[in-house]
PDB file of C-alpha atoms in Angstrom:
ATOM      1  CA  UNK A   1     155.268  42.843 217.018  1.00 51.00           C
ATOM      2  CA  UNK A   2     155.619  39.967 214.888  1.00 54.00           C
ATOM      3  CA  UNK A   3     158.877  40.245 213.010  1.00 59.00           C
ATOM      4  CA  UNK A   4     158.581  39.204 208.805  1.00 64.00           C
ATOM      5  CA  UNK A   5     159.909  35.876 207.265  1.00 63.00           C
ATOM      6  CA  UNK A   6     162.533  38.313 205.769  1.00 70.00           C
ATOM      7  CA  UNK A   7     163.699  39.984 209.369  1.00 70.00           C
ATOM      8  CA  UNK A   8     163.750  36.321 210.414  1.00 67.00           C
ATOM      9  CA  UNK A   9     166.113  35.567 208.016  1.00 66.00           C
ATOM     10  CA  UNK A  10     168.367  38.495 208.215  1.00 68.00           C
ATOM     11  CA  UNK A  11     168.594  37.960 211.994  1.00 71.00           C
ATOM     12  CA  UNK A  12     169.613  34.115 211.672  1.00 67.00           C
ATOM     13  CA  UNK A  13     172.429  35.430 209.189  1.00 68.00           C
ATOM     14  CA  UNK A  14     173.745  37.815 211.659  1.00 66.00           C
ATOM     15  CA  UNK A  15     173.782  35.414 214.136  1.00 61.00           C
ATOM     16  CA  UNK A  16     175.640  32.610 212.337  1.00 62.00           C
ATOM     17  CA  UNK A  17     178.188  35.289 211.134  1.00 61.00           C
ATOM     18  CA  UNK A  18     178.709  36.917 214.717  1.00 57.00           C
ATOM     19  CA  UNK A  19     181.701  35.109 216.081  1.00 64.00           C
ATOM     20  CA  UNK A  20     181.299  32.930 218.780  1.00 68.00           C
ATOM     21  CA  UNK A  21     181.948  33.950 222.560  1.00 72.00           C
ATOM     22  CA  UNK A  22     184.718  33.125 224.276  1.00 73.00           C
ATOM     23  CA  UNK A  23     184.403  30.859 227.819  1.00 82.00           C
ATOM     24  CA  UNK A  24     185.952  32.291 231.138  1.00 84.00           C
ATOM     25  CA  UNK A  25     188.712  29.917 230.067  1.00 84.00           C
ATOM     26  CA  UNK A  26     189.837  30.885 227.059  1.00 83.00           C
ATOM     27  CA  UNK A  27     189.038  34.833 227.957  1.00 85.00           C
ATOM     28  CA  UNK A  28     191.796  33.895 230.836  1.00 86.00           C
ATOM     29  CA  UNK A  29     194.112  32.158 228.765  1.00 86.00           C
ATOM     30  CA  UNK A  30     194.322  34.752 226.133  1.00 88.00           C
ATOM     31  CA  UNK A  31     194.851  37.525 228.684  1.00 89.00           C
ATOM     32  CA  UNK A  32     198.004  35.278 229.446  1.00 88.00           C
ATOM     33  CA  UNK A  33     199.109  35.629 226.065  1.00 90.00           C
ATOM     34  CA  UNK A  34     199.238  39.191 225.683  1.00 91.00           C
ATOM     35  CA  UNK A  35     200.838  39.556 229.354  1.00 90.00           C
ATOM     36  CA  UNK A  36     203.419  37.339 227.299  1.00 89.00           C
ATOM     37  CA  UNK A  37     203.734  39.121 224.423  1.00 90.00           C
ATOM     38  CA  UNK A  38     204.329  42.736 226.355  1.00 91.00           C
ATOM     39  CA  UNK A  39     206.736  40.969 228.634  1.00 90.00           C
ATOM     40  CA  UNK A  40     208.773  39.546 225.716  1.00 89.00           C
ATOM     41  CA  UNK A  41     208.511  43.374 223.812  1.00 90.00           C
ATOM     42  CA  UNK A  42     209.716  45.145 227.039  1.00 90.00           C
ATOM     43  CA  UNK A  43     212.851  42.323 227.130  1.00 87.00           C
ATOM     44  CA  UNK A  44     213.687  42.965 223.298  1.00 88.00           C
ATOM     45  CA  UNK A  45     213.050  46.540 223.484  1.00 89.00           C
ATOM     46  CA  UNK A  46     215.702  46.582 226.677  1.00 87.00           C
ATOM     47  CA  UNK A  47     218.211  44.493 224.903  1.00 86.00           C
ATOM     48  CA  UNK A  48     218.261  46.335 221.803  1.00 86.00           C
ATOM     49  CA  UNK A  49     218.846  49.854 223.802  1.00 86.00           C
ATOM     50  CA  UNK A  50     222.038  48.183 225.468  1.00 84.00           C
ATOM     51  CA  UNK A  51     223.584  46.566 222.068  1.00 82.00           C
ATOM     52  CA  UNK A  52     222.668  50.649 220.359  1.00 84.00           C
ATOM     53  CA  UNK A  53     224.653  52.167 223.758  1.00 85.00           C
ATOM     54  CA  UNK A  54     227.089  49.815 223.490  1.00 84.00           C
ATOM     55  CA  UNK A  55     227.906  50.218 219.672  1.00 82.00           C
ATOM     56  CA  UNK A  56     228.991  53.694 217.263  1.00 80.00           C
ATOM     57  CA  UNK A  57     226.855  54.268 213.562  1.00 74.00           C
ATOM     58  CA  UNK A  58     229.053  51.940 212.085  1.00 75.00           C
ATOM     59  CA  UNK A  59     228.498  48.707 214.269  1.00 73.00           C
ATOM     60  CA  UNK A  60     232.092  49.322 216.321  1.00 76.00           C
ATOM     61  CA  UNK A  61     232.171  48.303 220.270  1.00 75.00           C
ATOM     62  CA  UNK A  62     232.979  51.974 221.843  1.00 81.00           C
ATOM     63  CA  UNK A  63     230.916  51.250 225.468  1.00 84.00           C
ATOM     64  CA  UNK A  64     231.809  47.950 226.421  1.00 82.00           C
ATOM     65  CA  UNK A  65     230.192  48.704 229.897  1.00 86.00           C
ATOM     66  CA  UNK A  66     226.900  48.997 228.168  1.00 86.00           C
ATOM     67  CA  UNK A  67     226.985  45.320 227.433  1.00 86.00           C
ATOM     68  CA  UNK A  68     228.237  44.739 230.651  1.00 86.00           C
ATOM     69  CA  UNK A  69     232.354  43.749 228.413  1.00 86.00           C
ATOM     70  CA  UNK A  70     230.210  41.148 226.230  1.00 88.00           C
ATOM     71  CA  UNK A  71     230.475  41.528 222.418  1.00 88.00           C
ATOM     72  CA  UNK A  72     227.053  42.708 221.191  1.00 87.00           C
ATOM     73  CA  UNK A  73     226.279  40.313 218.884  1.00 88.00           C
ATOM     74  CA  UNK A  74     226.949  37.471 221.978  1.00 90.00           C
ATOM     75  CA  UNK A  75     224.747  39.634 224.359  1.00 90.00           C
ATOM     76  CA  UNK A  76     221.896  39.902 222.590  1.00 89.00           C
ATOM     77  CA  UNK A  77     221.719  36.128 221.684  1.00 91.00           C
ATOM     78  CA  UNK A  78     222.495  34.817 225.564  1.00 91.00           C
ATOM     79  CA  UNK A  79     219.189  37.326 226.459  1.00 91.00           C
ATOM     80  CA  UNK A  80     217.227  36.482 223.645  1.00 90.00           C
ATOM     81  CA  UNK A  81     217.557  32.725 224.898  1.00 91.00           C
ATOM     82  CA  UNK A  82     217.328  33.673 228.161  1.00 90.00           C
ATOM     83  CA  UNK A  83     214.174  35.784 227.680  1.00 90.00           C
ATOM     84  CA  UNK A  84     212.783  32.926 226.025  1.00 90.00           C
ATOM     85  CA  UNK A  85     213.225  30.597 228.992  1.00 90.00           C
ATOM     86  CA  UNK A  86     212.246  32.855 231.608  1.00 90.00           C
ATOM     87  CA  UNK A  87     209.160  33.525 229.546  1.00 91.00           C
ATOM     88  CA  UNK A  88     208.354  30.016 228.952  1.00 91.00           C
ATOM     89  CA  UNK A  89     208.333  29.634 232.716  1.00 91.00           C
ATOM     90  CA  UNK A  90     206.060  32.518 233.369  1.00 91.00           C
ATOM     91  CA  UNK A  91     203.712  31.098 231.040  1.00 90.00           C
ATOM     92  CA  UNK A  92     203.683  27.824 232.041  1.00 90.00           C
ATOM     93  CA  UNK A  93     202.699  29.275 235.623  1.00 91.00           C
ATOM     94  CA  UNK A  94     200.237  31.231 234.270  1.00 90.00           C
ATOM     95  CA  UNK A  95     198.306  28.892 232.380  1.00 89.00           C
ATOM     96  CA  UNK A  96     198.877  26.605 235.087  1.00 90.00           C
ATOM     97  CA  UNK A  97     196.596  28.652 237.488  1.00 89.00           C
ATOM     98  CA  UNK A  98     194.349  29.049 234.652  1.00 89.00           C
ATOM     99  CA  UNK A  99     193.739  25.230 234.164  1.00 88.00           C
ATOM    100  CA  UNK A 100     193.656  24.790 237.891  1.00 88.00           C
ATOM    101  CA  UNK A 101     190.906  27.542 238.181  1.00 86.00           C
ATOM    102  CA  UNK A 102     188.496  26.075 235.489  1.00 84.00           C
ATOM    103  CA  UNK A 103     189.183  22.685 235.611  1.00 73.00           C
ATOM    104  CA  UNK A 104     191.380  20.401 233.170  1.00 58.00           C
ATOM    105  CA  UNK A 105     189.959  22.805 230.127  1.00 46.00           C
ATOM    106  CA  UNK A 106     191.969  22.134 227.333  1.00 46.00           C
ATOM    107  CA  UNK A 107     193.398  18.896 228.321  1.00 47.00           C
ATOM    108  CA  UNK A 108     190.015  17.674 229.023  1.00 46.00           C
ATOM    109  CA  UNK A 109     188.953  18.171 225.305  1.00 46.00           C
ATOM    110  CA  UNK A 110     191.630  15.836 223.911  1.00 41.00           C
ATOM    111  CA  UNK A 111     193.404  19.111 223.660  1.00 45.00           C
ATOM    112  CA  UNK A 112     197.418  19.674 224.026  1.00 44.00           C
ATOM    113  CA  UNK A 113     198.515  22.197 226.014  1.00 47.00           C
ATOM    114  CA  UNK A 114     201.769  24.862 225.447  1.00 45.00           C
ATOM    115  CA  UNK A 115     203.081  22.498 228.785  1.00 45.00           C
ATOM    116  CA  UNK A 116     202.567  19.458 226.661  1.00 49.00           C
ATOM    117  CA  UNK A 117     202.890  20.296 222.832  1.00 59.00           C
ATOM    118  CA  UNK A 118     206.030  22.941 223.253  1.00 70.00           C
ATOM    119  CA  UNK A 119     209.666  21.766 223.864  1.00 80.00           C
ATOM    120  CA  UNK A 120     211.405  22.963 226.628  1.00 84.00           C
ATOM    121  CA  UNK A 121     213.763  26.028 225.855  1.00 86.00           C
ATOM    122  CA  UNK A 122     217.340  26.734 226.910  1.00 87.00           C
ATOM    123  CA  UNK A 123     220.131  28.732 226.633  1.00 88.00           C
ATOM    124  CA  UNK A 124     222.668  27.146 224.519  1.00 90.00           C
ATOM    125  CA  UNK A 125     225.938  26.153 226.734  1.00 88.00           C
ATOM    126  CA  UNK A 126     228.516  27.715 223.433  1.00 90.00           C
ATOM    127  CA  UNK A 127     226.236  30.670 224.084  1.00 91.00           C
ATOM    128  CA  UNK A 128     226.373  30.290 228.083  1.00 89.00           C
ATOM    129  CA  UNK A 129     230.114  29.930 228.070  1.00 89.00           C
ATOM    130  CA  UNK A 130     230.909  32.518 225.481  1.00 90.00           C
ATOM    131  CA  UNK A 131     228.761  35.505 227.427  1.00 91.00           C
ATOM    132  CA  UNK A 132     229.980  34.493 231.018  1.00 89.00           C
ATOM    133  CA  UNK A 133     233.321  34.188 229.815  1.00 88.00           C
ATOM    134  CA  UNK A 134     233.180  37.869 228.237  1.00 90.00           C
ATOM    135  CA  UNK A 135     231.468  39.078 231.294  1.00 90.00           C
ATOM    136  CA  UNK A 136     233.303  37.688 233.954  1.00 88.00           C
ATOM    137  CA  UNK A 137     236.816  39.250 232.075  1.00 87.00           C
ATOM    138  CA  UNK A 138     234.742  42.572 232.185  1.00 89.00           C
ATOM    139  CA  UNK A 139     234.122  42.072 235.889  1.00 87.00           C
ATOM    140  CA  UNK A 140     237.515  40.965 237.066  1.00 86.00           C
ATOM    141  CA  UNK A 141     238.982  43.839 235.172  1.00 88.00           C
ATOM    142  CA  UNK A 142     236.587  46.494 236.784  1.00 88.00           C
ATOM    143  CA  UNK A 143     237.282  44.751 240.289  1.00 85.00           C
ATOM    144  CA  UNK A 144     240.854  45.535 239.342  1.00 85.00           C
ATOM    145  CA  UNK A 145     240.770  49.155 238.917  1.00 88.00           C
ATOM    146  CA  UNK A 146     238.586  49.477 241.988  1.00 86.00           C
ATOM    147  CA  UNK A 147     241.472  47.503 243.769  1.00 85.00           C
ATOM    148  CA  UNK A 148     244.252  49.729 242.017  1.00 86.00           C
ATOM    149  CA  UNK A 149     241.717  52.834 243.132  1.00 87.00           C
ATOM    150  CA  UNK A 150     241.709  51.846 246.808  1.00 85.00           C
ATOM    151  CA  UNK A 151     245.560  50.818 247.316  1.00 85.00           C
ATOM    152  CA  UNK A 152     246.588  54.554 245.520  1.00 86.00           C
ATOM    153  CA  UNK A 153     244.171  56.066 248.471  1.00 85.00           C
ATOM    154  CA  UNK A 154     245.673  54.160 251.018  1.00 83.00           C
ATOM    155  CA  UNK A 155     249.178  54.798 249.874  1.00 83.00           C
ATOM    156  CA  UNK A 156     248.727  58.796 249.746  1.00 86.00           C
ATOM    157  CA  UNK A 157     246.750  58.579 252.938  1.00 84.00           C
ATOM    158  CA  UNK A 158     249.711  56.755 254.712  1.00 82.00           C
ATOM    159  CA  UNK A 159     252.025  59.420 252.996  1.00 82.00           C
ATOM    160  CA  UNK A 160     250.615  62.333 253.981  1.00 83.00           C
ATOM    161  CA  UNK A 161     250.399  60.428 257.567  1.00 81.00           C
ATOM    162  CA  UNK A 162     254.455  59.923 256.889  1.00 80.00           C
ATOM    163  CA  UNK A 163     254.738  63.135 256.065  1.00 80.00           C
ATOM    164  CA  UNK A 164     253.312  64.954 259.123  1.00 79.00           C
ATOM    165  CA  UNK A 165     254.751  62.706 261.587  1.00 77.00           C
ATOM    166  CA  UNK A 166     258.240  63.989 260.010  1.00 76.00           C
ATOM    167  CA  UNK A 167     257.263  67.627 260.147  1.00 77.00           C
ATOM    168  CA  UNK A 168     256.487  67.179 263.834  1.00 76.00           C
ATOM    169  CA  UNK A 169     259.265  64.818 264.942  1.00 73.00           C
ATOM    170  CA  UNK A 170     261.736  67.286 262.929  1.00 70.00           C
ATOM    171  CA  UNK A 171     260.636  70.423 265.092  1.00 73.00           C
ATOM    172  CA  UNK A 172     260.713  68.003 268.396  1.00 71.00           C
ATOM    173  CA  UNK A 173     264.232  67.535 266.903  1.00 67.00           C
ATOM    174  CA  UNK A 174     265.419  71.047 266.163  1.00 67.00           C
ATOM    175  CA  UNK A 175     264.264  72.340 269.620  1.00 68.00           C
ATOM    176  CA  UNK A 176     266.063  69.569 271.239  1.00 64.00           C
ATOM    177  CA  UNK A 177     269.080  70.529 269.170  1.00 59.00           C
ATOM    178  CA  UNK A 178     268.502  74.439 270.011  1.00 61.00           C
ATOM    179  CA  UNK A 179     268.135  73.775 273.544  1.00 62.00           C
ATOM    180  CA  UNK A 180     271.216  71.043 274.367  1.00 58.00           C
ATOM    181  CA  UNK A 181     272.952  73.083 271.669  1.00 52.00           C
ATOM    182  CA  UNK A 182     273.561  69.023 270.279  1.00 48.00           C
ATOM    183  CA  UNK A 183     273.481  67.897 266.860  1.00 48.00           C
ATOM    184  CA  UNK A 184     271.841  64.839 267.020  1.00 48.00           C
ATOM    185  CA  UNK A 185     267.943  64.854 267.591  1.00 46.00           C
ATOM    186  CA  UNK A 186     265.506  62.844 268.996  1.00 48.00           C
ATOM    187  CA  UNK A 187     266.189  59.646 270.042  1.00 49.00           C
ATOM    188  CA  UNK A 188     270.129  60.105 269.066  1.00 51.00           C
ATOM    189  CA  UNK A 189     268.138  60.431 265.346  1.00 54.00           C
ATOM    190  CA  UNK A 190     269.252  63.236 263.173  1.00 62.00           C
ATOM    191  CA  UNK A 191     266.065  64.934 260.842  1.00 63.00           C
ATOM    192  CA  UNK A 192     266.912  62.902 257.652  1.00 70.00           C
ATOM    193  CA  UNK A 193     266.981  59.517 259.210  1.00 72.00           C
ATOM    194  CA  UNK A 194     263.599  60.200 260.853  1.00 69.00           C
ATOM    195  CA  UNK A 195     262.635  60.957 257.567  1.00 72.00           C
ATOM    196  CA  UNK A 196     263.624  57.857 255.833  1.00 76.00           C
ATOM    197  CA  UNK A 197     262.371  55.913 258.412  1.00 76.00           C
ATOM    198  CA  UNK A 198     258.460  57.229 258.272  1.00 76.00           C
ATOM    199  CA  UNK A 199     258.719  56.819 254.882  1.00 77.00           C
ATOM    200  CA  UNK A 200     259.176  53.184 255.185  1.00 81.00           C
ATOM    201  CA  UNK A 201     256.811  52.514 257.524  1.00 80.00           C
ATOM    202  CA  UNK A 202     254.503  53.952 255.117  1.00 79.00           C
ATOM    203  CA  UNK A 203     255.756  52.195 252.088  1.00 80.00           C
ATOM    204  CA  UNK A 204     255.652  48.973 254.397  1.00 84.00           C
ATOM    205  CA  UNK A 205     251.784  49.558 255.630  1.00 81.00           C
ATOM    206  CA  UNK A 206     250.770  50.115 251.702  1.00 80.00           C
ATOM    207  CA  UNK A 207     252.188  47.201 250.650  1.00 82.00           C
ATOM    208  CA  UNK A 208     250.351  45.062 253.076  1.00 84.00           C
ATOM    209  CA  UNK A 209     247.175  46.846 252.265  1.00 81.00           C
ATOM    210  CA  UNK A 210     247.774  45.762 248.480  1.00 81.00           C
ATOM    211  CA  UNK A 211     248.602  41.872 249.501  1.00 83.00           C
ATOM    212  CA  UNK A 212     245.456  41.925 251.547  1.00 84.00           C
ATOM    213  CA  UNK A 213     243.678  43.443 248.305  1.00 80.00           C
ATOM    214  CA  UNK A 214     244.843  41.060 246.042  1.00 83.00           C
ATOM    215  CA  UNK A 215     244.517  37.955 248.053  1.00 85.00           C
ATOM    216  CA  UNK A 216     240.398  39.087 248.231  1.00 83.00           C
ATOM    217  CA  UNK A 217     240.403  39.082 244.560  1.00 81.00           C
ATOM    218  CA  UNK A 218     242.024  36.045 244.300  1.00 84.00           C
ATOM    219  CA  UNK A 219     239.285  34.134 246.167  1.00 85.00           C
ATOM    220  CA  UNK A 220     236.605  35.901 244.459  1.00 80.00           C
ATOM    221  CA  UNK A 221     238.110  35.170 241.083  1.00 80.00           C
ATOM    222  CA  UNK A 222     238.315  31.467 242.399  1.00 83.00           C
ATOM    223  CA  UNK A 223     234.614  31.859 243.506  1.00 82.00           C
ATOM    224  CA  UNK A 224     233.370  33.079 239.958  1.00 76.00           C
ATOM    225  CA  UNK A 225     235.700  30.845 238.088  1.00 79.00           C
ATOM    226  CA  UNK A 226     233.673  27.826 240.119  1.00 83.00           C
ATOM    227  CA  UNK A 227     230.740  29.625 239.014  1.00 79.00           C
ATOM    228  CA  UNK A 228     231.200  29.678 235.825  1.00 77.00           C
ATOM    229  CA  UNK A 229     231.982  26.193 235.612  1.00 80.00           C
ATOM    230  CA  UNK A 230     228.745  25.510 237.502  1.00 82.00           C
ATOM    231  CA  UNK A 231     226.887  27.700 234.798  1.00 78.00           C
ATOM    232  CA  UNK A 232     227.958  26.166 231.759  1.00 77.00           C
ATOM    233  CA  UNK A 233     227.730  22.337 233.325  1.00 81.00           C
ATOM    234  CA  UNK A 234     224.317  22.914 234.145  1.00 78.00           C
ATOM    235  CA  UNK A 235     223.670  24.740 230.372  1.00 77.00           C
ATOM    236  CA  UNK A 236     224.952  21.282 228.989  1.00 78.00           C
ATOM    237  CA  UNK A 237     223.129  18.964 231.305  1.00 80.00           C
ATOM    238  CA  UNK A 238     219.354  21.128 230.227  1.00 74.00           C
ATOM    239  CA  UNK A 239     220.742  20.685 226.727  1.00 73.00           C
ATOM    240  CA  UNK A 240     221.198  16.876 226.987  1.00 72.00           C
ATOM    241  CA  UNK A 241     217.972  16.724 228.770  1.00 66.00           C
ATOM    242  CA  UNK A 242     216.126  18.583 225.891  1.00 58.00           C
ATOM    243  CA  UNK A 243     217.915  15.377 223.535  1.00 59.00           C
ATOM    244  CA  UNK A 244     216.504  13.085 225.346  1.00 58.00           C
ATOM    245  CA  UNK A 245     213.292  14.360 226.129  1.00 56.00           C
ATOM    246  CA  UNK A 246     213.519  14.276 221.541  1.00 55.00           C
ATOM    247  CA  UNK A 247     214.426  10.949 221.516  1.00 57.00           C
ATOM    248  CA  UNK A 248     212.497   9.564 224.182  1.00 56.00           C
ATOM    249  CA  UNK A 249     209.329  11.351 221.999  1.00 56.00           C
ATOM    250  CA  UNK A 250     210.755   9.756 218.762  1.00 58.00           C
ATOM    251  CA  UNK A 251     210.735   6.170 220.836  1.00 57.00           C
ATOM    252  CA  UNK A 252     207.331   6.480 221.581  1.00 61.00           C
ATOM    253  CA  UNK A 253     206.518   7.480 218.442  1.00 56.00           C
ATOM    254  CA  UNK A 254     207.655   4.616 216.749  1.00 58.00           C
ATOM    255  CA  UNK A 255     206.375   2.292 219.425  1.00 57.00           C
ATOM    256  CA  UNK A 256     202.653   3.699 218.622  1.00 57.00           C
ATOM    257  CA  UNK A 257     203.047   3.521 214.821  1.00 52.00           C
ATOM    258  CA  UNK A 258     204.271  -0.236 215.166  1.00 52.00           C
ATOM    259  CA  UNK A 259     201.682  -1.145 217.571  1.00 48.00           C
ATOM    260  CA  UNK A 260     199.131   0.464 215.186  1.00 45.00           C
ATOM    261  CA  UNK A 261     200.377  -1.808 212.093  1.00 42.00           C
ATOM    262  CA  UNK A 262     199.915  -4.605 214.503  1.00 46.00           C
ATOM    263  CA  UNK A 263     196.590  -4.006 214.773  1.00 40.00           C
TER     264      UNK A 263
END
């Protein structure tokens, strides 16, 4: 059937107004940005149920464990900066398998890529500092209690241990007694001193137990202390690498607009 000058038209029109199809390519690389996007939702979405748990109705820390001892303002800044990094990242590998599946693609066109055209993100080292400081404090104070929680244990366990030794060395001592008709005890020991002594013992194998515990949290307060140095040198080196990736940028900047006035 041959279709009328009019049809003609009206198909043309739909045509140019249909929007255009997408390549493999671009199909791929948008998939990559909603993968993104969810990803960065499921982050916020996390972050913001920590900072509610962590906070009453009228904005007042009352969990401190929910922000792991960070104030809530400071931990949701350090993970919205770190969300932003790690997402970066994922991108960049993403796209990155993209580009090497269907050739250069963008960067073939003349095109800039989110590699090329976006600056690098970090996590700011007064941010860095301020939530590992906060967090560590949190950590070394739980690592305390456990401590305290542990010694207590050990010091009843070595009392009760005290305490039944005495029992049974008493009644070796009062049949002893009974049968020599003597008063001393065991040993030449009378009940009381036997007493006294156990006790000390125990005191004595408590307190070692509590020097060995707080020489282990020493070094690991030592270790996190280094690590925390480590953390917030290595925020301030990215940071002075993101300045000089601007200037460098700026340099060449200038370099192309005075070589263009040249010409």
């Amino acid at each position: 059937m041959v279709k009328s000058d009019e049809e003609m038209v009206v198909e043309k029109q739909k045509q140019q107004s249909a929007p255009p199809k997408l390549t493999k390519e671009e199909k791929a690389r948008s998939k990559v940005d909603i993968k993104v996007a969810k990803k960065a939702a499921k982050k916020e979405k996390k972050v913001e149920k920590r900072k509610h748990e962590a906070v009453d109705g009228e904005g007042k820390l009352v969990n401190k464990d929910a922000t792991k001892g960070v104030d809530p303002e400071i931990y949701e800044e350090y993970h919205r900066q770190k969300a932003a990094v790690k997402l970066q990242e994922y991108q960049q590998r993403k796209e990155a398998k993209v580009t090497k599946k269907y050739g250069e693609g963008a960067e073939q066109n003349g095109e800039e890529t989110s590699e090329t055209k976006e600056e690098k993100k970090i996590i700011e080292p007064s941010v860095m500092e301020a939530y590992k400081k906060e967090k560590y404090a949190w950590k070394k104070e739980k690592r305390q209690q456990k401590a305290d929680e542990k010694v207590e244990k050990k010091k009843m366990k070595y009392d009760e241990k005290a305490e039944k030794k005495v029992e049974k060395k008493k009644e070796k001592a009062e049949k002893k007694v009974e049968k020599e008709g003597a008063e001393r005890g065991v040993e030449g020991e009378g009940a009381e001193d036997i007493a006294v002594r156990e006790k000390l013992k125990a005191e004595m194998k408590a307190d070692q137990y509590k020097a060995k515990k707080e020489q282990k949290m020493e070094n690991k307060n030592a270790k996190y202390d280094q690590k925390l140095e480590n953390a917030v040198v290595k925020a301030q080196q990215k940071a002075g690498e993101g300045e000089d990736r601007e200037k460098g940028g700026e340099k060449e900047k200038e370099k192309e607009e005075e070589a263009a006035m040249e010409d």
